[in-house]
C-alpha atoms as a printed R data frame, in Angstrom:
   type eleno elety resid chain resno       x      y       z
1  ATOM     1    CA   MET     A     1   0.000  0.000   0.000
2  ATOM     2    CA   LYS     A     2   2.956  2.315   0.580
3  ATOM     3    CA   GLU     A     3   3.720  2.094  -3.151
4  ATOM     4    CA   GLN     A     4   0.322  3.625  -3.996
5  ATOM     5    CA   GLY     A     5   1.041  6.535  -1.653
6  ATOM     6    CA   THR     A     6   4.488  7.001  -3.170
7  ATOM     7    CA   ARG     A     7   3.027  7.045  -6.659
8  ATOM     8    CA   SER     A     8   0.470  9.618  -5.541
9  ATOM     9    CA   ILE     A     9   3.178 11.825  -4.013
10 ATOM    10    CA   THR     A    10   5.318 11.489  -7.137
11 ATOM    11    CA   GLY     A    11   2.367 12.532  -9.294
12 ATOM    12    CA   ALA     A    12   1.704 15.549  -7.082
13 ATOM    13    CA   VAL     A    13   5.357 16.609  -7.298
14 ATOM    14    CA   GLU     A    14   5.351 16.200 -11.094
15 ATOM    15    CA   GLU     A    15   2.155 18.254 -11.367
16 ATOM    16    CA   ALA     A    16   3.586 20.962  -9.127
17 ATOM    17    CA   SER     A    17   6.822 21.014 -11.165
18 ATOM    18    CA   GLU     A    18   4.845 21.395 -14.390
19 ATOM    19    CA   THR     A    19   2.851 24.213 -12.811
20 ATOM    20    CA   VAL     A    20   6.063 25.988 -11.796
21 ATOM    21    CA   ALA     A    21   7.290 25.740 -15.396
22 ATOM    22    CA   GLU     A    22   3.983 27.098 -16.722
23 ATOM    23    CA   LEU     A    23   4.041 29.976 -14.248
24 ATOM    24    CA   ARG     A    24   7.681 30.776 -15.027
25 ATOM    25    CA   GLU     A    25   6.887 30.888 -18.757
26 ATOM    26    CA   ALA     A    26   3.842 33.122 -18.213
27 ATOM    27    CA   LEU     A    27   5.855 35.478 -16.026
28 ATOM    28    CA   VAL     A    28   8.669 35.683 -18.572
29 ATOM    29    CA   ARG     A    29   6.118 36.574 -21.262
30 ATOM    30    CA   ALA     A    30   4.977 39.407 -18.976
31 ATOM    31    CA   GLY     A    31   8.596 40.539 -18.518
32 ATOM    32    CA   ILE     A    32   8.771 39.272 -14.930
33 ATOM    33    CA   VAL     A    33  11.442 37.043 -13.408
34 ATOM    34    CA   LEU     A    34  11.100 35.499  -9.947
35 ATOM    35    CA   PRO     A    35  14.557 34.042  -9.266
36 ATOM    36    CA   SER     A    36  13.388 31.956  -6.295
37 ATOM    37    CA   LEU     A    37  10.361 30.435  -8.041
38 ATOM    38    CA   GLY     A    38  10.257 26.704  -7.389
39 ATOM    39    CA   LEU     A    39   8.869 23.959  -5.201
40 ATOM    40    CA   ASP     A    40   8.810 24.560  -1.451
41 ATOM    41    CA   ALA     A    41  11.457 22.334   0.143
42 ATOM    42    CA   VAL     A    42   9.598 22.033   3.460
43 ATOM    43    CA   THR     A    43   6.425 20.636   1.916
44 ATOM    44    CA   LEU     A    44   8.465 18.372  -0.365
45 ATOM    45    CA   ALA     A    45  10.252 16.922   2.656
46 ATOM    46    CA   ALA     A    46   6.985 16.462   4.588
47 ATOM    47    CA   ASP     A    47   6.051 13.378   2.533
48 ATOM    48    CA   SER     A    48   2.344 13.943   3.225
49 ATOM    49    CA   PRO     A    49   0.010 11.994   0.930
50 ATOM    50    CA   GLY     A    50  -3.017 14.028  -0.029
51 ATOM    51    CA   ARG     A    51  -1.183 17.319   0.481
52 ATOM    52    CA   PRO     A    52   0.531 18.536  -2.670
53 ATOM    53    CA   PRO     A    53   3.761 20.512  -2.347
54 ATOM    54    CA   LEU     A    54   3.485 24.276  -2.183
55 ATOM    55    CA   ILE     A    55   5.002 26.518  -4.815
56 ATOM    56    CA   GLU     A    56   7.531 28.985  -3.477
57 ATOM    57    CA   LEU     A    57   7.264 32.359  -5.187
58 ATOM    58    CA   GLY     A    58  10.164 33.789  -3.203
59 ATOM    59    CA   ARG     A    59  11.286 37.327  -2.648
60 ATOM    60    CA   CYS     A    60  11.414 40.027  -5.271
61 ATOM    61    CA   THR     A    61  12.431 43.622  -5.772
62 ATOM    62    CA   VAL     A    62   9.993 46.518  -5.476
63 ATOM    63    CA   GLU     A    63  10.107 46.879  -9.259
64 ATOM    64    CA   THR     A    64   9.203 43.218  -9.757
65 ATOM    65    CA   ALA     A    65   6.346 43.526  -7.248
66 ATOM    66    CA   ARG     A    66   4.979 46.476  -9.228
67 ATOM    67    CA   LEU     A    67   5.215 44.483 -12.460
68 ATOM    68    CA   LEU     A    68   3.330 41.614 -10.787
69 ATOM    69    CA   ALA     A    69   0.622 43.975  -9.549
70 ATOM    70    CA   ALA     A    70   0.246 45.495 -13.007
71 ATOM    71    CA   ALA     A    71   0.058 42.043 -14.583
72 ATOM    72    CA   VAL     A    72  -2.721 40.743 -12.332
73 ATOM    73    CA   LEU     A    73  -4.837 43.854 -11.858
74 ATOM    74    CA   PRO     A    74  -7.222 45.035 -14.556
75 ATOM    75    CA   PRO     A    75  -6.259 48.373 -16.102
76 ATOM    76    CA   ARG     A    76  -7.645 51.420 -14.300
77 ATOM    77    CA   GLU     A    77 -10.225 53.460 -16.127
78 ATOM    78    CA   GLU     A    78  -9.113 56.927 -17.221
79 ATOM    79    CA   GLY     A    79 -10.269 59.479 -14.684
80 ATOM    80    CA   GLY     A    80 -11.693 56.755 -12.442
81 ATOM    81    CA   ARG     A    81 -10.880 56.239  -8.790
82 ATOM    82    CA   SER     A    82  -9.365 53.076  -7.416
């Protein structure tokens, strides 16, 4: 039965790794680089079936944070208030 759990964990790690790659590509297309983007080592080491690993976004510069905010927020209307 342990093998089933291992397979499940492996699948979750593969899915998380693919998601990191997709996110990295999307960010690059938006002109954003998160150098620390990757899988969270603590949740990888936890070996908890049913709990997928977290994705570590990491730290970034103020400029990168502004680029992220601009990328995820809808454009403001001219003359409108936020």
